[in-house]
Structures are given as C-alpha cells and as structure tokens.
Short mmCIF file of C-alpha atoms in Angstrom, two decimals:
data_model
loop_
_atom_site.label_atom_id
_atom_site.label_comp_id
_atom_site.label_asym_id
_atom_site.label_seq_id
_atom_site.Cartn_x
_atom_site.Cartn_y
_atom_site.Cartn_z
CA UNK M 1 -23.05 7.56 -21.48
CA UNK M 2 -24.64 5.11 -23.86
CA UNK M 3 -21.21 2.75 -23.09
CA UNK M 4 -21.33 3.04 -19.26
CA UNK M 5 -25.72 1.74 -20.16
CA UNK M 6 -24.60 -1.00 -21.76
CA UNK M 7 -21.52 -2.16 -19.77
CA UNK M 8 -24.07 -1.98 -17.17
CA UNK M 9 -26.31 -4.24 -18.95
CA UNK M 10 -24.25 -6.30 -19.73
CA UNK M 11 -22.70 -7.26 -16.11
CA UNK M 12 -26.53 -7.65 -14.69
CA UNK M 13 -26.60 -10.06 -17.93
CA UNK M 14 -24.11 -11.91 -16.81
CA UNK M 15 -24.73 -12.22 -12.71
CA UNK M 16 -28.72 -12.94 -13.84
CA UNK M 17 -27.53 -16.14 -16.21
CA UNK M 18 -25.75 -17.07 -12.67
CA UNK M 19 -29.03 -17.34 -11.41
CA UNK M 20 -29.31 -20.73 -14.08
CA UNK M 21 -28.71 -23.88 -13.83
CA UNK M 22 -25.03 -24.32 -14.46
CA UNK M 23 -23.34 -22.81 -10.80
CA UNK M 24 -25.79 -24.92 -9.11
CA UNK M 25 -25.46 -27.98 -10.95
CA UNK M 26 -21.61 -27.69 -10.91
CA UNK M 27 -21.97 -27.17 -6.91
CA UNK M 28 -23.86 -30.34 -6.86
CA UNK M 29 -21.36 -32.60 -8.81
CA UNK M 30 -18.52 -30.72 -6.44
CA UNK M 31 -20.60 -32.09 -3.88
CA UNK M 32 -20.81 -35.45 -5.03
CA UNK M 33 -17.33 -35.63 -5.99
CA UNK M 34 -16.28 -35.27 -2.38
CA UNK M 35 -19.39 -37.81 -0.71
CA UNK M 36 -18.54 -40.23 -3.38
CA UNK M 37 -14.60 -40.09 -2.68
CA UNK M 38 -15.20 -40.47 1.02
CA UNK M 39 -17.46 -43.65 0.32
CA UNK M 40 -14.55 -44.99 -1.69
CA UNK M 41 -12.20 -44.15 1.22
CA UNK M 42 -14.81 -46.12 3.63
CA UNK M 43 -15.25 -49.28 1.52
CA UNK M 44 -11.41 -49.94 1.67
CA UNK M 45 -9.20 -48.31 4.69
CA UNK M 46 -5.91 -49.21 2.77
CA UNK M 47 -4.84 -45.82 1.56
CA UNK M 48 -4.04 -44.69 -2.01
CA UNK M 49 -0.78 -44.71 -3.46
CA UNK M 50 -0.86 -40.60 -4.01
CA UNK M 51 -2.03 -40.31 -0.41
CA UNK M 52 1.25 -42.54 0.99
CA UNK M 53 3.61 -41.51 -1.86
CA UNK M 54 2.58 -37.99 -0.59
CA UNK M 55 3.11 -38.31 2.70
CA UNK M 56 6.80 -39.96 2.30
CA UNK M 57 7.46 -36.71 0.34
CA UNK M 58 6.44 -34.53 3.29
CA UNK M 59 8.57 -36.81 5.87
CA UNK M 60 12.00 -36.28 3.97
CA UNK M 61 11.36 -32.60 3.41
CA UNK M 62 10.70 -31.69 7.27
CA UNK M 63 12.71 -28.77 8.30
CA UNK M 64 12.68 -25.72 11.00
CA UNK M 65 11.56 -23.46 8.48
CA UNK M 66 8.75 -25.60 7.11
CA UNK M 67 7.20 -26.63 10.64
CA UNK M 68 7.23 -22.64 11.39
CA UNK M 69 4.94 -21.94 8.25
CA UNK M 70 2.80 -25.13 9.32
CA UNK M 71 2.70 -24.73 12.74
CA UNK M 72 1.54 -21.35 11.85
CA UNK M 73 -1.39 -22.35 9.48
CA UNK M 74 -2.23 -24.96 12.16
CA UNK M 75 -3.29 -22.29 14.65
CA UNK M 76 -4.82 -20.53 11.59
CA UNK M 77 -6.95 -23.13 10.57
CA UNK M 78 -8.38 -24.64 13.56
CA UNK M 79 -9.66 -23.42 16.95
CA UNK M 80 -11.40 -20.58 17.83
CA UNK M 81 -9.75 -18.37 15.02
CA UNK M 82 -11.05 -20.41 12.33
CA UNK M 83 -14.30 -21.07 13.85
CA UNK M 84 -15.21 -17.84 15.47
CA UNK M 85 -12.57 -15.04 14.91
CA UNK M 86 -12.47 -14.92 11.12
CA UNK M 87 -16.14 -15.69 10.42
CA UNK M 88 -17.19 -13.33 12.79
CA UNK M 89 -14.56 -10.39 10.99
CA UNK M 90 -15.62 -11.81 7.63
CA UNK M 91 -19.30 -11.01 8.20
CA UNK M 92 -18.73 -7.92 10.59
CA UNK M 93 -16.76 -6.74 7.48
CA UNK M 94 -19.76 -7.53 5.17
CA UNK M 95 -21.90 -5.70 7.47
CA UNK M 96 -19.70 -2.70 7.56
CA UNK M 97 -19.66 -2.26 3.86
CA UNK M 98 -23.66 -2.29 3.88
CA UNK M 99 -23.77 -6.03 2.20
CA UNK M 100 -26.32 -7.30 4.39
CA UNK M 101 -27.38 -10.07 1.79
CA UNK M 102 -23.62 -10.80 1.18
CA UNK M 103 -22.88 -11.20 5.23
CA UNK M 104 -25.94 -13.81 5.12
CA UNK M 105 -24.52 -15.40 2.42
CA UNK M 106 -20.93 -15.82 4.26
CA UNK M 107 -22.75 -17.02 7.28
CA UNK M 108 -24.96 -19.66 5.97
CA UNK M 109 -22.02 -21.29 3.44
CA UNK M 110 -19.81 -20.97 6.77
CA UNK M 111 -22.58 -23.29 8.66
CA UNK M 112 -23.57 -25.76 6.25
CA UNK M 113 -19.78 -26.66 4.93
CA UNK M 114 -18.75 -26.72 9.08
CA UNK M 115 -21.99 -29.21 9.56
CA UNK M 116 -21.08 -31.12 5.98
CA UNK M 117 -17.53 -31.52 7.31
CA UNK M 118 -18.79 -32.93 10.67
CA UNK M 119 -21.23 -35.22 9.48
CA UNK M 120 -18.92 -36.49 6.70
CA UNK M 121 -16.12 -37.34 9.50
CA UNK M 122 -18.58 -39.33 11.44
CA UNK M 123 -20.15 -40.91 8.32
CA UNK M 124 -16.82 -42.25 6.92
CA UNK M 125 -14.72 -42.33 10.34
CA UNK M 126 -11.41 -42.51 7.84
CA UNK M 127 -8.63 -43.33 10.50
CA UNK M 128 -5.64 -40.63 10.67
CA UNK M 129 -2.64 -41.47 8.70
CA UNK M 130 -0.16 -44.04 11.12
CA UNK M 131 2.92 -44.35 8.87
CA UNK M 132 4.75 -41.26 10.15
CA UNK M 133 6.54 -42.06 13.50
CA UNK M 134 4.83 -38.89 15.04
CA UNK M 135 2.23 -36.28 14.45
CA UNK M 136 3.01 -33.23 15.17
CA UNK M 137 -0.10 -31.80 16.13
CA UNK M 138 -2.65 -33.35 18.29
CA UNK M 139 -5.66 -34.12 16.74
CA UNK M 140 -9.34 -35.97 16.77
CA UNK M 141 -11.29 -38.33 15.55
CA UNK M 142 -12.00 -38.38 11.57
CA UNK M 143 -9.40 -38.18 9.06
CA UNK M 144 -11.80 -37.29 5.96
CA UNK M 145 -12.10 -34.47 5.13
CA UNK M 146 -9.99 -32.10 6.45
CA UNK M 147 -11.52 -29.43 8.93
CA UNK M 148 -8.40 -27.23 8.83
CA UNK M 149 -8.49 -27.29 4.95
CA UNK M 150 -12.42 -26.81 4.44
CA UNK M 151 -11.84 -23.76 7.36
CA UNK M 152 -9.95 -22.17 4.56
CA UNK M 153 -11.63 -22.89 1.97
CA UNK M 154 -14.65 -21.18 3.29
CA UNK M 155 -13.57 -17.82 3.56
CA UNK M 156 -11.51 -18.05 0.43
CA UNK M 157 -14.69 -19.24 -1.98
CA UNK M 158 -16.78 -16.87 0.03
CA UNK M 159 -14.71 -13.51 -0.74
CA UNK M 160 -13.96 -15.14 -4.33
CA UNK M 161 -17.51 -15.14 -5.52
CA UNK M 162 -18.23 -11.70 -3.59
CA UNK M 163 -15.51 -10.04 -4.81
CA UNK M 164 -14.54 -11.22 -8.27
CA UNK M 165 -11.49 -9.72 -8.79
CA UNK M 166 -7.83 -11.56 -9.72
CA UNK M 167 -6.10 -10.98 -6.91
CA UNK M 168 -8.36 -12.51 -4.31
CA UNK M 169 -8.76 -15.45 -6.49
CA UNK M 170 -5.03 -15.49 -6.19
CA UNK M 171 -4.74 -14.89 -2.31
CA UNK M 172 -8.05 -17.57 -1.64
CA UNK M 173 -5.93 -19.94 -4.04
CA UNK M 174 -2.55 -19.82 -2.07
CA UNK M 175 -3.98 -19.70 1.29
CA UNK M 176 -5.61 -22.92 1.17
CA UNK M 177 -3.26 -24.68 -0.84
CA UNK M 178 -0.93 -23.91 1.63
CA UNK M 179 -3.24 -25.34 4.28
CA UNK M 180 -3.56 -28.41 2.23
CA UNK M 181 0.27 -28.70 2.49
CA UNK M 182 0.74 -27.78 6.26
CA UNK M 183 -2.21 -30.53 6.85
CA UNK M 184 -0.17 -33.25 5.27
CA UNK M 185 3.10 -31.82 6.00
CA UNK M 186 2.42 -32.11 9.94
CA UNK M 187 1.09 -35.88 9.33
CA UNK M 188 -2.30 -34.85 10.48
CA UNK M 189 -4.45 -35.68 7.35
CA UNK M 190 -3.94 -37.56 3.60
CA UNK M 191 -4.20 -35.89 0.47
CA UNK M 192 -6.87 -36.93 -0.31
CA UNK M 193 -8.66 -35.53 2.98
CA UNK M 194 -7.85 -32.05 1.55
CA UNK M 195 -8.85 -32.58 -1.74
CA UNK M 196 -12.91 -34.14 -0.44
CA UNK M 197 -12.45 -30.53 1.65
CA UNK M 198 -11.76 -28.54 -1.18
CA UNK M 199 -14.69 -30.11 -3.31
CA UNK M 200 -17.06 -29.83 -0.79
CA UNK M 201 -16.49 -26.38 -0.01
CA UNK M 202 -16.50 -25.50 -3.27
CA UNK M 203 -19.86 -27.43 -4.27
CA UNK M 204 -21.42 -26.04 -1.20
CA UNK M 205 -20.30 -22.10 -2.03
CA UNK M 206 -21.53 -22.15 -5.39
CA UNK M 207 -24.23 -24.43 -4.94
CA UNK M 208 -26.21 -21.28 -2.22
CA UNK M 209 -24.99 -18.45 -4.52
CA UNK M 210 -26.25 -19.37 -8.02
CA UNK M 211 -29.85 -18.44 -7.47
CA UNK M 212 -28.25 -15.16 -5.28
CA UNK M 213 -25.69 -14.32 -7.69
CA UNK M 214 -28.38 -11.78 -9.15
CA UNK M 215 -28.69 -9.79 -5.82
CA UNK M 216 -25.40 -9.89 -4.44
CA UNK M 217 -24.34 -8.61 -7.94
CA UNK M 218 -26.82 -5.82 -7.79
CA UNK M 219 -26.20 -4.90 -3.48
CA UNK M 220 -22.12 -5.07 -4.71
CA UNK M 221 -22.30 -2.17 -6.78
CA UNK M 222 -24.41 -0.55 -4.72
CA UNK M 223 -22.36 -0.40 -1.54
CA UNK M 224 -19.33 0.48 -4.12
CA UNK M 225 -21.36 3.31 -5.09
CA UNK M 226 -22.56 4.73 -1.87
CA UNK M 227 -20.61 3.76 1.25
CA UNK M 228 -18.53 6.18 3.47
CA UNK M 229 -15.50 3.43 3.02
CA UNK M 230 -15.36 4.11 -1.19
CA UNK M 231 -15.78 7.62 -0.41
CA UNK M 232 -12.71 7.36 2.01
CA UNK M 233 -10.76 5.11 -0.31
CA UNK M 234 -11.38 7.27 -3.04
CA UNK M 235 -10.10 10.73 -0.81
CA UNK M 236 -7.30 9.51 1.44
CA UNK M 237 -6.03 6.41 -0.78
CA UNK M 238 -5.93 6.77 -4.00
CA UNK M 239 -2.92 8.90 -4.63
CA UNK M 240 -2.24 9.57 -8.42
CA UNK M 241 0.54 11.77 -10.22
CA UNK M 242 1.22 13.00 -13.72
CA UNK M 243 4.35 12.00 -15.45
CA UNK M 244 5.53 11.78 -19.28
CA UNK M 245 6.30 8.80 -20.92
CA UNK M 246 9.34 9.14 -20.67
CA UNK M 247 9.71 9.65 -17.04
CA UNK M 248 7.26 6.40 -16.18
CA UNK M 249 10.23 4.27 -18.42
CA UNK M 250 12.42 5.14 -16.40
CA UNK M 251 10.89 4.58 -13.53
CA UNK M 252 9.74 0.92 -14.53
CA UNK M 253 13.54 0.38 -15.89
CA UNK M 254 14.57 1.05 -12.25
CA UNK M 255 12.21 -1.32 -10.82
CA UNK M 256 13.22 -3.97 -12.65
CA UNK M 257 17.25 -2.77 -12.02
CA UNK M 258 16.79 -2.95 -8.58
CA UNK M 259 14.68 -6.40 -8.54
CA UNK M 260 17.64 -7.80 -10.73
CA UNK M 261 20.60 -6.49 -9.52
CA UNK M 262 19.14 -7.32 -5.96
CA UNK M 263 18.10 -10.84 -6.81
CA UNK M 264 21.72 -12.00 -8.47
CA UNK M 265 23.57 -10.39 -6.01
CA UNK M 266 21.27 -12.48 -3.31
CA UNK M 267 21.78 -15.93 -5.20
CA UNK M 268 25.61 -15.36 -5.55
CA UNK M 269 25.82 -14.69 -1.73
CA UNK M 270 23.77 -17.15 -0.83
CA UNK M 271 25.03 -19.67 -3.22
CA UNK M 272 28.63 -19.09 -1.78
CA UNK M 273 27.27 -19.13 1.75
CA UNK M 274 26.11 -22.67 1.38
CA UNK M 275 28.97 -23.89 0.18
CA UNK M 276 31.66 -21.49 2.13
CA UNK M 277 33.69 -20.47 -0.47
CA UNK M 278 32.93 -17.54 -2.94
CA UNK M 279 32.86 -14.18 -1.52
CA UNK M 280 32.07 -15.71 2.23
CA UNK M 281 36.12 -15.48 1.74
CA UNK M 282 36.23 -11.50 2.97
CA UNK M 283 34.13 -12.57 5.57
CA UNK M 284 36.95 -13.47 8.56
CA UNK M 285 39.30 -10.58 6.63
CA UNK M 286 36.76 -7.99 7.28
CA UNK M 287 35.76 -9.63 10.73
CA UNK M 288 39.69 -9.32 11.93
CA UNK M 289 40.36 -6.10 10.74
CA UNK M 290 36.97 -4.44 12.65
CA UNK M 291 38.12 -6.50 15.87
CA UNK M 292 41.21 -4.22 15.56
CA UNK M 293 39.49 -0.92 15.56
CA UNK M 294 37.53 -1.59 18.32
CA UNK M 295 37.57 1.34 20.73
CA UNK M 296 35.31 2.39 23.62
CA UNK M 297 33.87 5.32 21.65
CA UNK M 298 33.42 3.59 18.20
CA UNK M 299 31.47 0.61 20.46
CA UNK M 300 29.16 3.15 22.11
CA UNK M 301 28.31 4.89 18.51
CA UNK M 302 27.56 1.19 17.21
CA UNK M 303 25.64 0.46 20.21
CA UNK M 304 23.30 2.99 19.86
CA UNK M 305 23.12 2.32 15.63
CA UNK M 306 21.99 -1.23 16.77
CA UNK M 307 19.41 -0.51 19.18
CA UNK M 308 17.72 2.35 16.78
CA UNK M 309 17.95 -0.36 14.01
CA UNK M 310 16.66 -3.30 15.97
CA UNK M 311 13.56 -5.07 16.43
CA UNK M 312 11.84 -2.64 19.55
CA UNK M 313 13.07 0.39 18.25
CA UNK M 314 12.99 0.53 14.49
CA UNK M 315 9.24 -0.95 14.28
CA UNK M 316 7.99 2.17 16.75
CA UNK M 317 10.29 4.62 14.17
CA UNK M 318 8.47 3.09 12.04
CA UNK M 319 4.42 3.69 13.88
CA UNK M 320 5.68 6.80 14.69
CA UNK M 321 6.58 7.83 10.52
CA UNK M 322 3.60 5.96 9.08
CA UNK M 323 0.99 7.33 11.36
CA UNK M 324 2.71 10.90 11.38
CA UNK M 325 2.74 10.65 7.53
CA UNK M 326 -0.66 9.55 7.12
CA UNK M 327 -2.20 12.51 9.40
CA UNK M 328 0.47 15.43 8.16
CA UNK M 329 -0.68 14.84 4.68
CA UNK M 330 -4.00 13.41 5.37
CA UNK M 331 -2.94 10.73 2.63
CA UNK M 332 -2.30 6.57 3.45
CA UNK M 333 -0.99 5.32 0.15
CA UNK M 334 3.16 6.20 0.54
CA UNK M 335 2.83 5.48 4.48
CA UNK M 336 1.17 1.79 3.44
CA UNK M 337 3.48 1.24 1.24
CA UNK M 338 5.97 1.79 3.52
CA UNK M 339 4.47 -0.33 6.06
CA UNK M 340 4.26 -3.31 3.45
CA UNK M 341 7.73 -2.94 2.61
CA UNK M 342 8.72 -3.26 6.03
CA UNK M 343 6.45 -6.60 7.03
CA UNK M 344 8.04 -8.28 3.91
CA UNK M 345 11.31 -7.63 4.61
CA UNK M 346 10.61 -8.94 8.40
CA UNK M 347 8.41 -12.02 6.80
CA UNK M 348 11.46 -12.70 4.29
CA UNK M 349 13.92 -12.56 7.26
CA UNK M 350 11.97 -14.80 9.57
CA UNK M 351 11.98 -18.00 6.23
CA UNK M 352 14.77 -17.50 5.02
CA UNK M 353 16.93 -17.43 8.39
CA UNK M 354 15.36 -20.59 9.46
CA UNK M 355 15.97 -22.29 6.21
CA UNK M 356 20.04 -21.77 6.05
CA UNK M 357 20.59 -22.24 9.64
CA UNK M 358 23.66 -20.07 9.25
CA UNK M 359 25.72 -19.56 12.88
CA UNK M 360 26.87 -16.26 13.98
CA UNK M 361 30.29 -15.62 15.00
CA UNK M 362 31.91 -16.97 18.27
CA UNK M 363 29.51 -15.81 21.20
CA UNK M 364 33.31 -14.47 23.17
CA UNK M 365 33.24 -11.02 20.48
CA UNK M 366 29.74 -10.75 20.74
CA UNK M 367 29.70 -6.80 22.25
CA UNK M 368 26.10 -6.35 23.13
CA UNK M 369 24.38 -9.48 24.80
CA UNK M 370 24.93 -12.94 23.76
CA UNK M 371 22.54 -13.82 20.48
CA UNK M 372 21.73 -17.52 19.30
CA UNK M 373 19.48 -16.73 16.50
CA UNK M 374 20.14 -17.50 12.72
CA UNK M 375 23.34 -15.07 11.45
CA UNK M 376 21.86 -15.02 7.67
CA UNK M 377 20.49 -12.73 6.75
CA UNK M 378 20.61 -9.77 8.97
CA UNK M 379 17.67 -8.50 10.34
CA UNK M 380 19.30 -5.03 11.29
CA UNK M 381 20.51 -4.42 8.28
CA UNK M 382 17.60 -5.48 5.95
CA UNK M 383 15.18 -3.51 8.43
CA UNK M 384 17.63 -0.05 8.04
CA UNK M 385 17.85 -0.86 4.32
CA UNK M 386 14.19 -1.28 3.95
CA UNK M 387 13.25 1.57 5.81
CA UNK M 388 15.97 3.93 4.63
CA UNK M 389 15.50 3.15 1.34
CA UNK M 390 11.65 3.04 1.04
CA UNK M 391 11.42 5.89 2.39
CA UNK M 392 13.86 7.70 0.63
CA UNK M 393 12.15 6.73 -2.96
CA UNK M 394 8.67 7.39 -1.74
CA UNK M 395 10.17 11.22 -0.64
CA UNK M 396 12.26 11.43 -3.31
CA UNK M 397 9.70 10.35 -6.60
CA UNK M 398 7.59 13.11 -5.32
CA UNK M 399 10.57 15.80 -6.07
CA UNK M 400 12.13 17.16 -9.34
CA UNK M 401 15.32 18.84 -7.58
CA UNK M 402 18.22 16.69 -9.23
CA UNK M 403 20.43 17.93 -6.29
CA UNK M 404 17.44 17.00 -3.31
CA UNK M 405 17.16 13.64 -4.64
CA UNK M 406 21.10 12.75 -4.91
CA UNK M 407 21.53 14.24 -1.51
CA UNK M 408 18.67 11.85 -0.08
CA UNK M 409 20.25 8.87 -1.68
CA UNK M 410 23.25 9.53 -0.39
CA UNK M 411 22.16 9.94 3.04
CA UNK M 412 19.81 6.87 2.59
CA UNK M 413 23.07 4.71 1.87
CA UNK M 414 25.02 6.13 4.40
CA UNK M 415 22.46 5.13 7.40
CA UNK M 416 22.60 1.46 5.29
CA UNK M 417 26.35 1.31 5.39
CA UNK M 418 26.29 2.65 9.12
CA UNK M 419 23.87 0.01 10.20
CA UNK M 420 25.46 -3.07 8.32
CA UNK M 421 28.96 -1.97 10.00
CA UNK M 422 27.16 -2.00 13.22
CA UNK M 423 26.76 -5.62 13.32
CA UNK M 424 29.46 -6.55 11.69
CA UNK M 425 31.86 -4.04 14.18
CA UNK M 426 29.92 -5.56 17.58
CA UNK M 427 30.67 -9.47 16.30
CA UNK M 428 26.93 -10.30 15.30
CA UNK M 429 27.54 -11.11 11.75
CA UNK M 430 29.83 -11.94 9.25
CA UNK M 431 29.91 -9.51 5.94
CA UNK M 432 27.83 -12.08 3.78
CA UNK M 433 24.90 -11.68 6.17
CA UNK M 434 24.91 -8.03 5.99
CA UNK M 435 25.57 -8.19 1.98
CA UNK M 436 22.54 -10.53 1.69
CA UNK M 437 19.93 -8.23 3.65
CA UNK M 438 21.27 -5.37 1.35
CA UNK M 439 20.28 -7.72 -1.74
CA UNK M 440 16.80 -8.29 -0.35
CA UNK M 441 16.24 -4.65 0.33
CA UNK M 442 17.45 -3.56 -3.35
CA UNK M 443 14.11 -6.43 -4.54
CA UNK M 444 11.76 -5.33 -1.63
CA UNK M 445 12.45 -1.52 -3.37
CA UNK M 446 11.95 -2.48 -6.46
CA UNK M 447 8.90 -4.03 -5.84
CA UNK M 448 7.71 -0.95 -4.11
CA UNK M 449 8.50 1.09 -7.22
CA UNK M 450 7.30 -1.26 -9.73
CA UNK M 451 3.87 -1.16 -7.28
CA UNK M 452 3.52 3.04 -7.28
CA UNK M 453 4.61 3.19 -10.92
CA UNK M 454 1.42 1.22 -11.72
CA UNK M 455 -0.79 2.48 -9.52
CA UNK M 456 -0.49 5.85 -8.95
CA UNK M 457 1.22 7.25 -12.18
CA UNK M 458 -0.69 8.75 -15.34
CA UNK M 459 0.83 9.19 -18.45
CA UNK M 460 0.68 13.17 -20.25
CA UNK M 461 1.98 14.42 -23.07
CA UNK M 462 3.99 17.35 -22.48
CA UNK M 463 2.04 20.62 -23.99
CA UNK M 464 2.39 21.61 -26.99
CA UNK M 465 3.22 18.58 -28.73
CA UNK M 466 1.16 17.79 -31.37
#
C-alpha cells in the first residue's frame, strides 16, 4: 500500500514540475526554430544544398510501389481527412473516454498549429520546388512549411503527450516521418518545409500543455480508473493463461523458429527470383508437369479452392470467424489477433508485389479469368497460410492433447498445400510465388506467437516444488 502512495506521489511529482518552465520554454525555442528558418528561406529563394541533394535522391528512387505508399499518405494528410475527419475522431475519442480537458487540449493545439501553418505560408510565400520535371500531386500556393507534414504532426504530438507510452511515441514517430518522405518524394515540398512543420508543431504542442500537464495527468488516471471502456478492456480483452517456465521457452523458441526459418527461406526465394536462377529453376518443371494433369474434375475442385481462398471470399470467412469467435466466447484478444495477422499479410502483399513487378505465367493457361496483377507473392496462398495457420496456433496453444494439436497442424498444412496447388494447377503462378507467401506466413505466425507469449502468458511454478 505504502508503494502504490508513493508511486503515486511520485508521478503527480513529476506531471506538476511539467507545469515549470522548461516544456514551455523548449516549445518556444521549437517555435522559433521554425519562424527563424522560414525567414532564412525568405531572405534568399535559392534553395539549400540538403533540400536539392534531397530531392535528386527522391527522383532516382521513384517506383510503383513507392508512389502507392505516397499517394496514400497524400490523401491522408491533406483534405477533409486531415482537417476534419481525424480531428473530429481524435477529440470524439477524447470525449468518449471522459477526457474533457484532454479533447480541449487536442482541439486548441489542432487550431493554432493549422492557423501558424497558414500564416507562416503567406508570411514567407517560399515558392514550390521546380527542379523535378513534374509534381505529382497538385498543389497551392506556399511551399514553407508543409501542411501535409504539420497535419501529422498534430495528432501524433497530441496523443504522445496524452498518452505517454512507447509505442505511440513509436507509431506518432513513423507516421510523420513517413509524411515527411511522401511530401518530398511526390516533389510537392523541400526538406526543409517538413522539418519548419515538425518544429512548429512540436513548439506549439508543448508550448499549451506545460502549464496543463498537471490536470491532464490527474483527469488521465482518472478516466483509466473509472470508465466503462477500462472496465471492458479489462473483461473482454485481456486474456491471460498460466504456463511453466518451461512451456513459455518453448513457446518463445518457436517464435523466433518460425520468424527465422520464414525470413531465410523468403530472402533465398526472393533473391533467386530477381535474378532467375536459384530455385525459380523448378518453377517451369512443376508448371509442365500440373499442365499435364489437368482434368475437368481436378479444375472444378481447384476452382472452388481459389474462390474460398480469394480476396471476396476469404476476408467474409474471415468476419464471419472473428465476430463468431468474439461473441461464442465473449473474448476479443485471439479473434484480434487473428484479424491483425490477416491485414499484415494483405498490407505485406500489396508492397511487396508492387516492388518486384514479377509477371504471371502466359495469360493462354490462365483457367479462371485472365489476371494482370503482380505474380509474386501470392495473395491466395499467403491469405490461406495466414489464416490456416493463425488460427490453428491460437486453437491449438489453448489445448494440451499432444494428438489434437498434431492433428490440427496437419490439417492446417494440408488446406496450405491445397491452396498453393490451386494457383499453381489453374496457371496463376509459378512455384516461387507460392513458396514466398508460405515464407511470409511462417514470420506473420511467428510474430503472432511471439505477441500472445508476451502478453497473455504468466509464468507458475509447478506445485510442490520448493
């Protein structure tokens, strides 16, 4: 009791010395920083040597896969989502989790950076950069600082300071770096137009919460303590199991099996895939000897396989187990999980396809529709493996019958193999593909272990040991 008093103390310490001089003046010299870089910008127009050395870099890199992910952050960043949509879910969150003082705080930082950013651009007028042939994004007047960039910024300082824990550091941190790449990436803005936007964000942010560090401290553990969502978190979330020490090493050692074995067996594919030699040799072999078992039965069975494994009806399999899951055993954490697993696998799919490029075979043995997209990896196959798999551990961990947990691996590999000689069988792929999603599956599992290992296992010592 006495330790919980003075950890306590101790935190309301620490938020209260907040309240001092130091977030506030650091704010201000943020602040400066970014006024006084934009009056540098405005007193000569030539641009630095980082900001054109920079933006050479991002001309020779261009590729499909990198305007996707900028394209993406483009619409993210700007607009209506950036200005209205994720404030307004932001402070509707805040609201929800009975942070009134926090939701105010969101929404005035929000409105004075927008308005800094504004009067900044018409104050300096820094012309957009003109040495790339095109922009790829249209764009308007004011180069410095970058609204895109600050638009993340906002909600990433905001949540950082409201919610100090690592991991939203961590997410705030790669979010709006990655808009600071996207921005210069697409030619829209320099450098050093994201850099003024990170610095005046930042100066802004702390600048209105040091002397409201005190109360948002005290109304945070507060709503932890008393609102219906911690009370649901703590009932329908939080899932935890008993396990010897023995038993938790084993499953860690798996984790990190599967993550390894998966990732080498990726890089050798892959490596031999770009430069088509390696084991892309069994990949014709195994192509010609499928072409001669094709039969009307055997092309009906790997129909069917390929439309329960594709992309309309493996995602509603998918609804249909999580939600069923969640409400059968009144318990989210294995069904979210398993929903996770899937997006990555999808998300990984999407990057790396566009990056390799990789054709499929001739359209003329195509079996099932004619199909122009990427060949590597395959999305069939890494959404069966995914979901087979997953599921299978997340079933399985929860068992002790030796003989129940063989038999669902088994099975779970069988539907794997089944789906990967679907596409392969029906002329959509070429072995490699399917041999890469397999890889990706065997990380995005151990992942998934590694994840419920840490979170949901507690270590006992088995009774009667001294």
């Amino acid at each position: 009791m006495s330790s919980d008093v003075s950890r306590d103390l101790t935190e309301n310490t620490g938020a209260r010395r907040a309240t001092r001089w130091w977030p506030l003046l650091g704010g201000l010299v943020a602040v400066a920083l970014a006024v006084g870089l934009g009056r540098v910008i405005a007193q000569d127009d030539t641009p630095f040597a980082l900001d054109t050395g920079w933006m050479t870099a991002m001309s020779v890199i261009r590729a499909p896969v990198w305007d996707f992910i900028a394209l993406v952050m483009n619409g993210l960043g700007g607009g209506l989502v950036a200005s209205v949509v994720v404030p307004v879910l932001l402070i509707g969150l805040l609201v929800f989790l009975k942070r009134p003082w926090a939701a105010g705080y969101a929404l005035l930082v929000t409105v004075v950076s927008g308005g800094a950013v504004r009067l900044l651009k018409l104050l300096f007028g820094r012309d957009r950069p003109q040495d790339l042939e095109d922009i790829l994004v249209s764009v308007d007047f004011g180069s410095f600082p970058s609204g895109h960039v600050a638009n993340a910024a906002i909600p990433a300082m905001v949540l950082a300071l409201l919610v100090p824990v690592w991991w939203v550091w961590l997410a705030g941190v790669v979010y709006t770096v990655t808009m600071m790449f996207s921005r210069t990436y697409l030619g829209a803005h320099w450098l050093t137009d994201t850099i003024g936007a990170v610095l005046l964000v930042i100066g802004i942010a702390l600048a209105i919460w040091a002397p409201l560090a005190a109360t948002l401290e005290d109304e945070r553990r507060r709503s932890r303590a008393s609102h219906p969502w911690r009370t649901f978190y703590d009932r329908y979330v939080v899932e935890t199991r008993e396990l010897d020490a023995g038993s938790r090493h084993i499953l860690r050692v798996t984790a990190v099996t599967c993550m390894g074995t998966g990732a080498v067996f990726f890089t050798l594919t892959l490596l031999s895939v770009l430069g088509a030699g390696g084991v892309t040799t069994i990949d014709v072999p195994v192509q010609e000897w499928l072409l001669e078992a094709r039969s009307p039965v055997l092309t009906t069975v790997m129909i069917v396989l390929a439309v329960v494994f594709g992309p309309i009806a493996l995602p509603m399999i998918v609804l249909v187990v999580c939600v069923g899951w969640g409400l059968l055993t009144r318990h989210a954490w294995r069904p979210l999980l398993l929903a996770g697993a899937m997006a990555t696998g999808v998300v990984l799919a999407q990057i790396i396809g566009r990056t390799i490029g990789r054709e499929r075979p001739p359209i003329d043995l195509m079996l099932y529709g004619t199909d122009l997209t990427f060949s590597f990896p395959s999305g069939h196959v890494l959404g069966a493996a995914d979901f087979l798999l997953v599921t299978a551990y997340l079933v399985l961990s929860r068992r002790s019958s030796v003989r129940a947990t063989g038999l669902g691996l088994a099975l779970a590999m069988v539907g794997v193999v089944l789906a990967a000689l679907s596409r392969l069988y029906l002329g959509y792929h070429w072995t490699t593909d399917a041999l890469a999603s397999v890889s990706i599956s065997l990380v995005v599992v151990g992942c998934v272990i590694a994840i419920d290992t840490w979170r949901t296992v507690r270590v006992v010592e088995p009774v009667g040991r001294g």
